[in-house]
Structures are given as C-alpha cells and as structure tokens.
PDB file of C-alpha atoms and ligand atoms in Angstrom:
ATOM      1  CA  MET A  20     132.043  96.575 104.828  1.00 91.00           C
ATOM      2  CA  ASP A  21     131.089  99.812 106.461  1.00 97.00           C
ATOM      3  CA  ASN A  22     131.673 100.290 110.174  1.00 98.00           C
ATOM      4  CA  ARG A  23     130.148 103.755 110.359  1.00 98.00           C
ATOM      5  CA  PRO A  24     127.319 104.089 112.882  1.00 98.00           C
ATOM      6  CA  ILE A  25     123.595 104.083 112.238  1.00 98.00           C
ATOM      7  CA  GLY A  26     121.808 107.206 113.524  1.00 98.00           C
ATOM      8  CA  VAL A  27     118.508 106.593 115.296  1.00 98.00           C
ATOM      9  CA  PHE A  28     116.179 109.218 116.726  1.00 98.00           C
ATOM     10  CA  ASP A  29     112.903 109.796 118.506  1.00 97.00           C
ATOM     11  CA  SER A  30     111.379 112.531 120.621  1.00 97.00           C
ATOM     12  CA  GLY A  31     112.268 110.579 123.765  1.00 94.00           C
ATOM     13  CA  LEU A  32     112.460 107.044 125.080  1.00 92.00           C
ATOM     14  CA  GLY A  33     110.203 105.405 122.487  1.00 93.00           C
ATOM     15  CA  GLY A  34     112.906 104.899 119.878  1.00 96.00           C
ATOM     16  CA  LEU A  35     114.680 102.568 122.289  1.00 95.00           C
ATOM     17  CA  THR A  36     112.130  99.948 121.242  1.00 94.00           C
ATOM     18  CA  ALA A  37     113.871 100.089 117.853  1.00 96.00           C
ATOM     19  CA  VAL A  38     117.353 100.228 119.379  1.00 97.00           C
ATOM     20  CA  GLN A  39     116.702  97.137 121.482  1.00 96.00           C
ATOM     21  CA  LYS A  40     115.757  95.120 118.408  1.00 96.00           C
ATOM     22  CA  LEU A  41     118.587  96.617 116.321  1.00 97.00           C
ATOM     23  CA  MET A  42     121.111  95.525 118.957  1.00 96.00           C
ATOM     24  CA  GLU A  43     119.672  92.018 118.872  1.00 96.00           C
ATOM     25  CA  THR A  44     119.444  91.749 115.075  1.00 96.00           C
ATOM     26  CA  LEU A  45     122.613  93.670 114.192  1.00 97.00           C
ATOM     27  CA  PRO A  46     125.026  93.159 117.091  1.00 97.00           C
ATOM     28  CA  ASN A  47     128.025  94.461 115.131  1.00 97.00           C
ATOM     29  CA  GLU A  48     126.517  97.828 114.226  1.00 98.00           C
ATOM     30  CA  ASP A  49     127.434 101.024 116.056  1.00 98.00           C
ATOM     31  CA  ILE A  50     124.415 103.123 116.990  1.00 98.00           C
ATOM     32  CA  ILE A  51     124.113 106.805 117.817  1.00 98.00           C
ATOM     33  CA  TYR A  52     120.747 107.506 119.438  1.00 98.00           C
ATOM     34  CA  LEU A  53     119.150 110.905 119.879  1.00 98.00           C
ATOM     35  CA  GLY A  54     116.157 111.358 122.182  1.00 97.00           C
ATOM     36  CA  ASP A  55     114.840 114.917 121.969  1.00 97.00           C
ATOM     37  CA  THR A  56     113.701 114.741 125.587  1.00 96.00           C
ATOM     38  CA  GLY A  57     113.683 118.511 125.992  1.00 96.00           C
ATOM     39  CA  ARG A  58     110.882 118.827 123.442  1.00 96.00           C
ATOM     40  CA  VAL A  59     108.918 115.601 123.890  1.00 95.00           C
ATOM     41  CA  PRO A  60     106.074 115.091 123.058  1.00 96.00           C
ATOM     42  CA  TYR A  61     106.094 115.876 119.338  1.00 97.00           C
ATOM     43  CA  GLY A  62     102.717 114.312 118.646  1.00 96.00           C
ATOM     44  CA  GLY A  63     100.476 117.288 119.485  1.00 96.00           C
ATOM     45  CA  ARG A  64     102.512 119.792 117.472  1.00 97.00           C
ATOM     46  CA  SER A  65     101.911 121.182 113.998  1.00 97.00           C
ATOM     47  CA  ARG A  66     103.329 119.536 110.889  1.00 97.00           C
ATOM     48  CA  GLU A  67     105.672 122.525 110.368  1.00 98.00           C
ATOM     49  CA  THR A  68     107.116 122.179 113.856  1.00 98.00           C
ATOM     50  CA  ILE A  69     107.532 118.420 113.540  1.00 98.00           C
ATOM     51  CA  ILE A  70     109.368 118.893 110.226  1.00 98.00           C
ATOM     52  CA  LYS A  71     111.594 121.561 111.783  1.00 97.00           C
ATOM     53  CA  TYR A  72     112.449 119.330 114.757  1.00 98.00           C
ATOM     54  CA  ALA A  73     113.077 116.360 112.475  1.00 98.00           C
ATOM     55  CA  ARG A  74     115.508 118.384 110.366  1.00 97.00           C
ATOM     56  CA  GLN A  75     117.386 119.485 113.489  1.00 98.00           C
ATOM     57  CA  ASP A  76     117.516 115.913 114.786  1.00 98.00           C
ATOM     58  CA  ILE A  77     118.907 114.708 111.462  1.00 98.00           C
ATOM     59  CA  ALA A  78     121.362 117.625 111.254  1.00 98.00           C
ATOM     60  CA  PHE A  79     122.732 116.613 114.634  1.00 98.00           C
ATOM     61  CA  LEU A  80     123.025 112.940 113.690  1.00 98.00           C
ATOM     62  CA  THR A  81     124.648 113.719 110.346  1.00 97.00           C
ATOM     63  CA  SER A  82     127.271 115.811 112.141  1.00 97.00           C
ATOM     64  CA  PHE A  83     128.684 112.350 112.832  1.00 97.00           C
ATOM     65  CA  ASP A  84     129.811 110.259 109.877  1.00 97.00           C
ATOM     66  CA  ILE A  85     126.750 107.979 109.866  1.00 98.00           C
ATOM     67  CA  LYS A  86     125.703 105.597 107.098  1.00 98.00           C
ATOM     68  CA  ALA A  87     121.914 105.492 107.578  1.00 97.00           C
ATOM     69  CA  ILE A  88     119.155 107.060 109.626  1.00 98.00           C
ATOM     70  CA  VAL A  89     116.325 105.294 111.399  1.00 98.00           C
ATOM     71  CA  ILE A  90     113.394 107.531 112.275  1.00 98.00           C
ATOM     72  CA  ALA A  91     112.299 105.557 115.327  1.00 98.00           C
ATOM     73  CA  CYS A  92     109.329 107.859 115.845  1.00 98.00           C
ATOM     74  CA  GLY A  93     105.862 107.257 114.474  1.00 98.00           C
ATOM     75  CA  THR A  94     105.071 110.956 114.493  1.00 98.00           C
ATOM     76  CA  VAL A  95     108.083 111.994 112.408  1.00 98.00           C
ATOM     77  CA  SER A  96     107.656 108.993 110.103  1.00 98.00           C
ATOM     78  CA  THR A  97     103.992 109.785 109.397  1.00 98.00           C
ATOM     79  CA  THR A  98     104.255 113.547 109.264  1.00 97.00           C
ATOM     80  CA  ALA A  99     107.718 114.599 108.079  1.00 97.00           C
ATOM     81  CA  LEU A 100     109.472 111.720 106.324  1.00 97.00           C
ATOM     82  CA  GLY A 101     107.819 112.231 102.921  1.00 94.00           C
ATOM     83  CA  GLU A 102     108.776 115.899 102.940  1.00 95.00           C
ATOM     84  CA  ILE A 103     112.382 115.592 104.078  1.00 95.00           C
ATOM     85  CA  GLU A 104     113.802 112.281 102.836  1.00 94.00           C
ATOM     86  CA  LYS A 105     114.790 113.654  99.431  1.00 94.00           C
ATOM     87  CA  ASP A 106     117.089 116.185 101.092  1.00 96.00           C
ATOM     88  CA  TYR A 107     119.612 113.676 102.412  1.00 95.00           C
ATOM     89  CA  ASP A 108     122.001 111.458 100.566  1.00 93.00           C
ATOM     90  CA  ILE A 109     122.072 108.580 103.034  1.00 95.00           C
ATOM     91  CA  PRO A 110     119.246 106.042 103.389  1.00 95.00           C
ATOM     92  CA  ILE A 111     116.447 107.032 105.789  1.00 96.00           C
ATOM     93  CA  VAL A 112     114.041 104.438 107.168  1.00 96.00           C
ATOM     94  CA  GLY A 113     110.768 105.225 108.957  1.00 98.00           C
ATOM     95  CA  VAL A 114     108.592 102.932 111.039  1.00 98.00           C
ATOM     96  CA  VAL A 115     105.272 103.074 109.162  1.00 98.00           C
ATOM     97  CA  ARG A 116     105.918 100.618 106.340  1.00 97.00           C
ATOM     98  CA  PRO A 117     107.523  97.921 108.519  1.00 97.00           C
ATOM     99  CA  ALA A 118     104.602  98.089 110.974  1.00 98.00           C
ATOM    100  CA  VAL A 119     102.009  97.942 108.215  1.00 98.00           C
ATOM    101  CA  GLU A 120     103.712  95.003 106.501  1.00 98.00           C
ATOM    102  CA  ARG A 121     103.577  93.041 109.737  1.00 98.00           C
ATOM    103  CA  ALA A 122      99.957  93.979 110.450  1.00 98.00           C
ATOM    104  CA  VAL A 123      98.693  92.928 107.032  1.00 98.00           C
ATOM    105  CA  GLN A 124     100.598  89.652 107.379  1.00 98.00           C
ATOM    106  CA  VAL A 125      99.173  88.735 110.769  1.00 98.00           C
ATOM    107  CA  THR A 126      95.552  89.849 110.548  1.00 98.00           C
ATOM    108  CA  LYS A 127      93.070  87.092 109.799  1.00 98.00           C
ATOM    109  CA  ASN A 128      89.782  88.941 110.156  1.00 98.00           C
ATOM    110  CA  LYS A 129      91.208  92.042 108.396  1.00 98.00           C
ATOM    111  CA  ARG A 130      90.023  94.241 111.251  1.00 98.00           C
ATOM    112  CA  ILE A 131      93.044  96.282 112.260  1.00 98.00           C
ATOM    113  CA  GLY A 132      93.258  98.652 115.218  1.00 98.00           C
ATOM    114  CA  LEU A 133      95.622 101.604 115.115  1.00 98.00           C
ATOM    115  CA  ILE A 134      96.699 103.914 117.917  1.00 98.00           C
ATOM    116  CA  GLY A 135      99.150 106.778 117.673  1.00 98.00           C
ATOM    117  CA  THR A 136      99.754 110.400 118.441  1.00 98.00           C
ATOM    118  CA  VAL A 137      97.364 113.088 117.226  1.00 98.00           C
ATOM    119  CA  ALA A 138      99.740 114.034 114.381  1.00 98.00           C
ATOM    120  CA  SER A 139     100.134 110.414 113.261  1.00 98.00           C
ATOM    121  CA  ILE A 140      96.436 109.617 113.297  1.00 98.00           C
ATOM    122  CA  ASN A 141      95.551 112.889 111.545  1.00 98.00           C
ATOM    123  CA  SER A 142      98.171 112.268 108.853  1.00 97.00           C
ATOM    124  CA  GLY A 143      96.339 109.143 107.658  1.00 98.00           C
ATOM    125  CA  ALA A 144      99.733 107.661 106.720  1.00 98.00           C
ATOM    126  CA  TYR A 145      99.191 104.248 108.329  1.00 98.00           C
ATOM    127  CA  ASP A 146      95.632 103.945 106.948  1.00 98.00           C
ATOM    128  CA  LYS A 147      96.737 104.817 103.430  1.00 98.00           C
ATOM    129  CA  LEU A 148      99.439 102.184 103.386  1.00 98.00           C
ATOM    130  CA  ILE A 149      97.266  99.502 105.018  1.00 98.00           C
ATOM    131  CA  LEU A 150      94.602 100.005 102.359  1.00 98.00           C
ATOM    132  CA  GLN A 151      97.189  99.889  99.593  1.00 98.00           C
ATOM    133  CA  ARG A 152      98.442  96.568 100.892  1.00 98.00           C
ATOM    134  CA  LEU A 153      95.051  95.136 101.940  1.00 98.00           C
ATOM    135  CA  PRO A 154      92.147  96.996 100.309  1.00 98.00           C
ATOM    136  CA  GLU A 155      89.506  94.945 102.186  1.00 98.00           C
ATOM    137  CA  ALA A 156      90.935  95.918 105.586  1.00 98.00           C
ATOM    138  CA  GLU A 157      88.795  97.780 108.094  1.00 98.00           C
ATOM    139  CA  ILE A 158      90.795 100.162 110.251  1.00 98.00           C
ATOM    140  CA  PHE A 159      89.703 101.446 113.654  1.00 98.00           C
ATOM    141  CA  SER A 160      91.971 104.163 114.947  1.00 98.00           C
ATOM    142  CA  ALA A 161      92.366 106.409 117.967  1.00 98.00           C
ATOM    143  CA  ALA A 162      94.730 109.217 118.886  1.00 98.00           C
ATOM    144  CA  CYS A 163      96.079 108.767 122.426  1.00 98.00           C
ATOM    145  CA  PRO A 164      97.692 112.081 123.437  1.00 97.00           C
ATOM    146  CA  LEU A 165      98.202 111.207 127.107  1.00 96.00           C
ATOM    147  CA  LEU A 166     100.156 108.000 126.603  1.00 96.00           C
ATOM    148  CA  VAL A 167     103.534 109.500 125.651  1.00 94.00           C
ATOM    149  CA  PRO A 168     103.673 111.883 128.655  1.00 93.00           C
ATOM    150  CA  LEU A 169     102.699 109.022 130.981  1.00 95.00           C
ATOM    151  CA  VAL A 170     105.422 106.772 129.562  1.00 93.00           C
ATOM    152  CA  GLU A 171     108.027 109.557 129.758  1.00 90.00           C
ATOM    153  CA  ASN A 172     107.039 109.961 133.414  1.00 90.00           C
ATOM    154  CA  GLY A 173     107.623 106.309 134.155  1.00 90.00           C
ATOM    155  CA  ARG A 174     103.936 105.376 134.514  1.00 94.00           C
ATOM    156  CA  ILE A 175     104.385 102.145 132.603  1.00 94.00           C
ATOM    157  CA  SER A 176     103.736  99.269 135.000  1.00 94.00           C
ATOM    158  CA  ARG A 177     100.838  96.876 135.294  1.00 96.00           C
ATOM    159  CA  GLY A 178      98.703  97.991 138.223  1.00 96.00           C
ATOM    160  CA  ASP A 179      99.485 101.695 137.713  1.00 97.00           C
ATOM    161  CA  ILE A 180      96.013 103.190 137.843  1.00 97.00           C
ATOM    162  CA  MET A 181      96.865 106.165 135.640  1.00 98.00           C
ATOM    163  CA  ILE A 182      98.220 104.189 132.697  1.00 98.00           C
ATOM    164  CA  GLU A 183      95.552 101.494 133.031  1.00 98.00           C
ATOM    165  CA  THR A 184      92.771 104.083 133.023  1.00 98.00           C
ATOM    166  CA  ALA A 185      94.206 105.926 130.018  1.00 98.00           C
ATOM    167  CA  VAL A 186      94.703 102.689 128.074  1.00 98.00           C
ATOM    168  CA  SER A 187      91.173 101.419 128.725  1.00 98.00           C
ATOM    169  CA  GLU A 188      89.659 104.802 127.904  1.00 98.00           C
ATOM    170  CA  TYR A 189      91.460 105.055 124.555  1.00 98.00           C
ATOM    171  CA  LEU A 190      91.156 101.427 123.561  1.00 98.00           C
ATOM    172  CA  ALA A 191      87.564 100.614 124.520  1.00 98.00           C
ATOM    173  CA  PRO A 192      86.064 101.678 121.149  1.00 98.00           C
ATOM    174  CA  ILE A 193      88.721  99.736 119.239  1.00 98.00           C
ATOM    175  CA  LYS A 194      88.310  96.618 121.355  1.00 98.00           C
ATOM    176  CA  ALA A 195      84.542  96.762 120.779  1.00 98.00           C
ATOM    177  CA  ARG A 196      85.211  96.489 117.022  1.00 98.00           C
ATOM    178  CA  LYS A 197      86.780  93.046 117.511  1.00 98.00           C
ATOM    179  CA  VAL A 198      90.108  93.771 115.859  1.00 98.00           C
ATOM    180  CA  ASP A 199      92.604  90.892 115.820  1.00 98.00           C
ATOM    181  CA  THR A 200      95.651  93.121 115.260  1.00 98.00           C
ATOM    182  CA  LEU A 201      96.613  96.393 116.899  1.00 98.00           C
ATOM    183  CA  ILE A 202      99.346  98.621 115.485  1.00 98.00           C
ATOM    184  CA  LEU A 203     101.065 100.479 118.311  1.00 98.00           C
ATOM    185  CA  GLY A 204     101.650 103.363 115.929  1.00 97.00           C
ATOM    186  CA  CYS A 205     103.902 105.306 118.285  1.00 97.00           C
ATOM    187  CA  THR A 206     107.219 103.800 119.341  1.00 96.00           C
ATOM    188  CA  HIS A 207     106.550 104.688 122.976  1.00 95.00           C
ATOM    189  CA  TYR A 208     103.586 102.328 123.202  1.00 96.00           C
ATOM    190  CA  PRO A 209     105.464  98.996 123.259  1.00 95.00           C
ATOM    191  CA  LEU A 210     106.926 100.221 126.571  1.00 94.00           C
ATOM    192  CA  ILE A 211     103.387  99.699 127.924  1.00 96.00           C
ATOM    193  CA  GLY A 212     102.812  96.594 125.808  1.00 97.00           C
ATOM    194  CA  ASP A 213     101.909  94.553 128.920  1.00 97.00           C
ATOM    195  CA  VAL A 214      99.169  96.944 129.945  1.00 98.00           C
ATOM    196  CA  ILE A 215      97.812  97.224 126.388  1.00 98.00           C
ATOM    197  CA  GLY A 216      98.028  93.449 125.852  1.00 98.00           C
ATOM    198  CA  ASP A 217      96.178  92.750 129.110  1.00 98.00           C
ATOM    199  CA  TYR A 218      93.420  95.115 128.114  1.00 98.00           C
ATOM    200  CA  MET A 219      93.012  93.886 124.528  1.00 98.00           C
ATOM    201  CA  GLY A 220      93.123  90.209 125.506  1.00 97.00           C
ATOM    202  CA  GLU A 221      94.843  87.174 124.081  1.00 94.00           C
ATOM    203  CA  GLY A 222      93.387  87.068 120.597  1.00 95.00           C
ATOM    204  CA  VAL A 223      94.890  90.409 119.568  1.00 98.00           C
ATOM    205  CA  THR A 224      98.400  90.649 118.080  1.00 98.00           C
ATOM    206  CA  LEU A 225     100.263  93.831 118.980  1.00 98.00           C
ATOM    207  CA  VAL A 226     102.596  95.258 116.337  1.00 98.00           C
ATOM    208  CA  SER A 227     105.624  97.252 117.482  1.00 97.00           C
ATOM    209  CA  PRO A 228     106.815  99.627 114.730  1.00 96.00           C
ATOM    210  CA  GLY A 229     110.302 100.087 116.179  1.00 94.00           C
ATOM    211  CA  ALA A 230     110.947  96.369 116.488  1.00 94.00           C
ATOM    212  CA  GLU A 231     109.612  95.681 112.973  1.00 96.00           C
ATOM    213  CA  THR A 232     111.929  98.314 111.557  1.00 97.00           C
ATOM    214  CA  ALA A 233     115.069  96.455 112.640  1.00 96.00           C
ATOM    215  CA  ALA A 234     114.518  93.761 110.011  1.00 94.00           C
ATOM    216  CA  TYR A 235     114.164  96.489 107.370  1.00 95.00           C
ATOM    217  CA  VAL A 236     117.420  98.059 108.435  1.00 97.00           C
ATOM    218  CA  GLU A 237     119.147  94.694 108.145  1.00 96.00           C
ATOM    219  CA  GLN A 238     117.880  94.318 104.552  1.00 95.00           C
ATOM    220  CA  LEU A 239     118.825  97.883 103.713  1.00 95.00           C
ATOM    221  CA  LEU A 240     122.402  97.437 104.927  1.00 97.00           C
ATOM    222  CA  LYS A 241     122.752  94.224 102.942  1.00 96.00           C
ATOM    223  CA  LYS A 242     121.239  95.700  99.797  1.00 95.00           C
ATOM    224  CA  ASN A 243     123.558  98.714  99.901  1.00 94.00           C
ATOM    225  CA  ASP A 244     126.506  96.594 100.963  1.00 96.00           C
ATOM    226  CA  ILE A 245     127.104  98.748 104.026  1.00 97.00           C
ATOM    227  CA  SER A 246     126.931  96.172 106.845  1.00 97.00           C
ATOM    228  CA  ALA A 247     129.569  96.365 109.561  1.00 98.00           C
ATOM    229  CA  GLU A 248     132.297  93.763 109.891  1.00 97.00           C
ATOM    230  CA  LYS A 249     131.143  90.556 111.553  1.00 95.00           C
ATOM    231  CA  GLY A 250     132.472  89.848 115.037  1.00 94.00           C
ATOM    232  CA  ARG A 251     133.404  93.450 115.832  1.00 95.00           C
ATOM    233  CA  ARG A 252     132.365  94.921 119.129  1.00 93.00           C
ATOM    234  CA  ALA A 253     129.751  97.583 118.580  1.00 96.00           C
ATOM    235  CA  ALA A 254     129.625 100.941 120.374  1.00 96.00           C
ATOM    236  CA  HIS A 255     126.367 102.589 121.389  1.00 96.00           C
ATOM    237  CA  ARG A 256     126.089 106.256 122.277  1.00 97.00           C
ATOM    238  CA  TYR A 257     123.058 108.178 123.427  1.00 98.00           C
ATOM    239  CA  PHE A 258     122.284 111.885 123.283  1.00 98.00           C
ATOM    240  CA  VAL A 259     119.423 113.727 124.946  1.00 98.00           C
ATOM    241  CA  THR A 260     118.313 117.350 124.974  1.00 98.00           C
ATOM    242  CA  ASP A 261     117.342 117.425 128.647  1.00 96.00           C
ATOM    243  CA  SER A 262     118.368 115.715 131.877  1.00 94.00           C
ATOM    244  CA  ILE A 263     120.858 112.897 131.386  1.00 96.00           C
ATOM    245  CA  GLU A 264     119.908 111.175 134.600  1.00 94.00           C
ATOM    246  CA  GLY A 265     116.229 110.454 133.964  1.00 91.00           C
ATOM    247  CA  PHE A 266     116.929 109.110 130.503  1.00 93.00           C
ATOM    248  CA  SER A 267     119.937 107.044 131.616  1.00 95.00           C
ATOM    249  CA  ASN A 268     117.986 105.287 134.341  1.00 91.00           C
ATOM    250  CA  ALA A 269     114.980 104.568 132.163  1.00 90.00           C
ATOM    251  CA  ALA A 270     117.127 103.454 129.216  1.00 93.00           C
ATOM    252  CA  SER A 271     119.282 101.180 131.395  1.00 92.00           C
ATOM    253  CA  LEU A 272     116.162  99.553 132.768  1.00 85.00           C
ATOM    254  CA  PHE A 273     114.550  99.122 129.409  1.00 88.00           C
ATOM    255  CA  LEU A 274     117.631  97.946 127.485  1.00 92.00           C
ATOM    256  CA  ASN A 275     118.645  95.749 130.384  1.00 89.00           C
ATOM    257  CA  GLN A 276     122.187  97.129 130.374  1.00 91.00           C
ATOM    258  CA  ASP A 277     123.889  99.983 132.151  1.00 94.00           C
ATOM    259  CA  VAL A 278     124.114 102.843 129.643  1.00 94.00           C
ATOM    260  CA  ARG A 279     124.764 105.530 132.224  1.00 89.00           C
ATOM    261  CA  GLY A 280     128.295 106.322 131.081  1.00 91.00           C
ATOM    262  CA  GLU A 281     127.235 106.594 127.457  1.00 95.00           C
ATOM    263  CA  VAL A 282     124.634 109.366 127.623  1.00 97.00           C
ATOM    264  CA  SER A 283     125.471 113.001 126.819  1.00 97.00           C
ATOM    265  CA  LYS A 284     123.482 116.157 126.538  1.00 97.00           C
ATOM    266  CA  VAL A 285     123.264 118.152 123.312  1.00 97.00           C
ATOM    267  CA  ASP A 286     121.807 121.545 122.424  1.00 96.00           C
ATOM    268  CA  LEU A 287     119.935 121.276 119.115  1.00 97.00           C
ATOM    269  CA  ASN A 288     119.515 125.045 118.746  1.00 91.00           C
ATOM    270  CA  SER A 289     122.734 125.290 116.824  1.00 91.00           C
ATOM    271  CA  PHE A 290     121.589 122.651 114.287  1.00 93.00           C
TER     272      PHE A 290
HETATM  273  N1  DGL B  14     107.719 107.900 119.918  1.00 82.65           N
HETATM  274  C1  DGL B  14     107.021 108.979 119.248  1.00 82.65           C
HETATM  275  C2  DGL B  14     106.135 108.401 118.172  1.00 82.65           C
HETATM  276  O1  DGL B  14     106.433 107.299 117.755  1.00 82.65           O
HETATM  277  C3  DGL B  14     106.362 109.820 120.278  1.00 82.65           C
HETATM  278  C4  DGL B  14     105.786 111.042 119.719  1.00 82.65           C
HETATM  279  C5  DGL B  14     105.663 112.188 120.656  1.00 82.65           C
HETATM  280  O2  DGL B  14     106.689 112.683 121.087  1.00 82.65           O
HETATM  281  O3  DGL B  14     104.520 112.609 120.876  1.00 82.65           O
HETATM  282  O4  DGL B  14     105.190 108.971 117.686  1.00 82.65           O
END
C-alpha cells in the first residue's frame, strides 16, 4: 500500500482529460495536478525550452512526496520524456504509448489520422511507435497550432464559429484520406471532442491520450505494488502558474465538481 499522491502535469487544462479518467479508474488515489497556465502553449516552442519547462514542472511536483508522475501533455511526452525520464527515480508515464496502443487496436483499415502540436508532429514520436506496432499502417498527420489557445480561451462549444472553422481547416486533408481512427495527440483536444467528432463523422474513432493513460497508470501501480488503500477518500489538489480563477471555473465545469477551493498558484522560477 502506498497512499502518496500521483503527480500529473500539463501546460494548461488539457491534462484534466487524464485526471478525469484517473479519478474514475483510481478513486482512492490522491492527485496533485500542475497546469503551467502562465506559459501555455508549449507546443510551438523549441525542444530545449520544452525540456526546461518539463524539468521545472517535475521539480515542483517532486517537492511533494509523490510516488509517480503522469506527463498528461502530448508535447512533453513526444519531445522531452525520452531525454529526462532517466533522471528521476520514480516511475514516469507519458501519453504517447497508451494512445498508440489504442489506435492500433481499433483501426480496421489501418489508416490512422494524427493531430497534435507543432512540436509533437515534428518529433515523429507517434508515427514511429505506430509503425513499430503496425508496420502496414498509413498515417496522415497535421499540426494544429491554433487549437490549444482556442481551448484555453474557452472556445470549445459546438456552434462556436472560431473552433469549428479551425477544426475543419486542420482536419479536411485528414478526413479526405478516409482514416477510421484519429489520435487526438494533444491532451487539450478531447475538450473539443464533440466538434472534432461532428466534423470527422460517425465512422471515425477518436483516441484520447489522457484517458488511455489512466489504464496504464493503474497497471503501473499494481506492478510496483504502490496502489493506495482501497476505500480511502482521495484528495485532489491543483496548482497553476497564472490566474486561479479562470482555471478553477474551467476545471470545475470540465470535471463536473467544484474544485475552486483546491486551486493554488505557484511560481516555477524557483524550481
Ligand atoms: N496539452 C498539451 C499537449 O498535449 C498542450 C500543448 C501546448 O501547450 O501547446 O500537447
């Protein structure tokens, strides 16, 4: 038994798609979430900067006595994880492998769409793993730099002309390739899953990396014998690097619970 919290981080709200599933799958686990909202988006930055930010995020989380880290950010998982994971002595899980495993399981026509941030798409990390797992797969990818800022600004609803225009613009070439599976390679994108799903149509399965990662975390805790005690009441805390209010409202809405008293602000400069 190990009741220490799990540390989860993203550049902003996107990692909550992992938190939501973690709460559902692992209701006894404490979670400390960091959203680096002062520096979002990460996805257009250089690899060096993303690695630097990731190290600061992890330094903050490991200032608590945590037992594992979930990188609930496609950009950090694709661009920094390989470089930094060896430097920590607790398990670190990224979102790429869980998403790819799901995609290769569900695709029938082996035509897989992939969208993500510029850094994630340029890294080739998803493509490499898909082709390892399914060498016959055809992958059609697109970087979507405007989606994260739109989501962070609350432009997430069906009928919102800005998000609908951006989604159709980015996804048209992928849709034309008749994919049957679309990896939402950035954890922010499931927050606009309705809009993306409407555009892609019924025959396309959307894969949410954050949600897929929860099952991996469950296995990891079991394998390392570090699951929390059954039946205990879990605590969830949230940290942001910019305004508490905006994040609290959006997170409460998305997680369907009032988290307003549980959000604090942190300065990562000292980490
Ligand atoms: N949720 C992050 C990801 O999965 C967003 C990246 C960004 O901040 O640009 O890639």
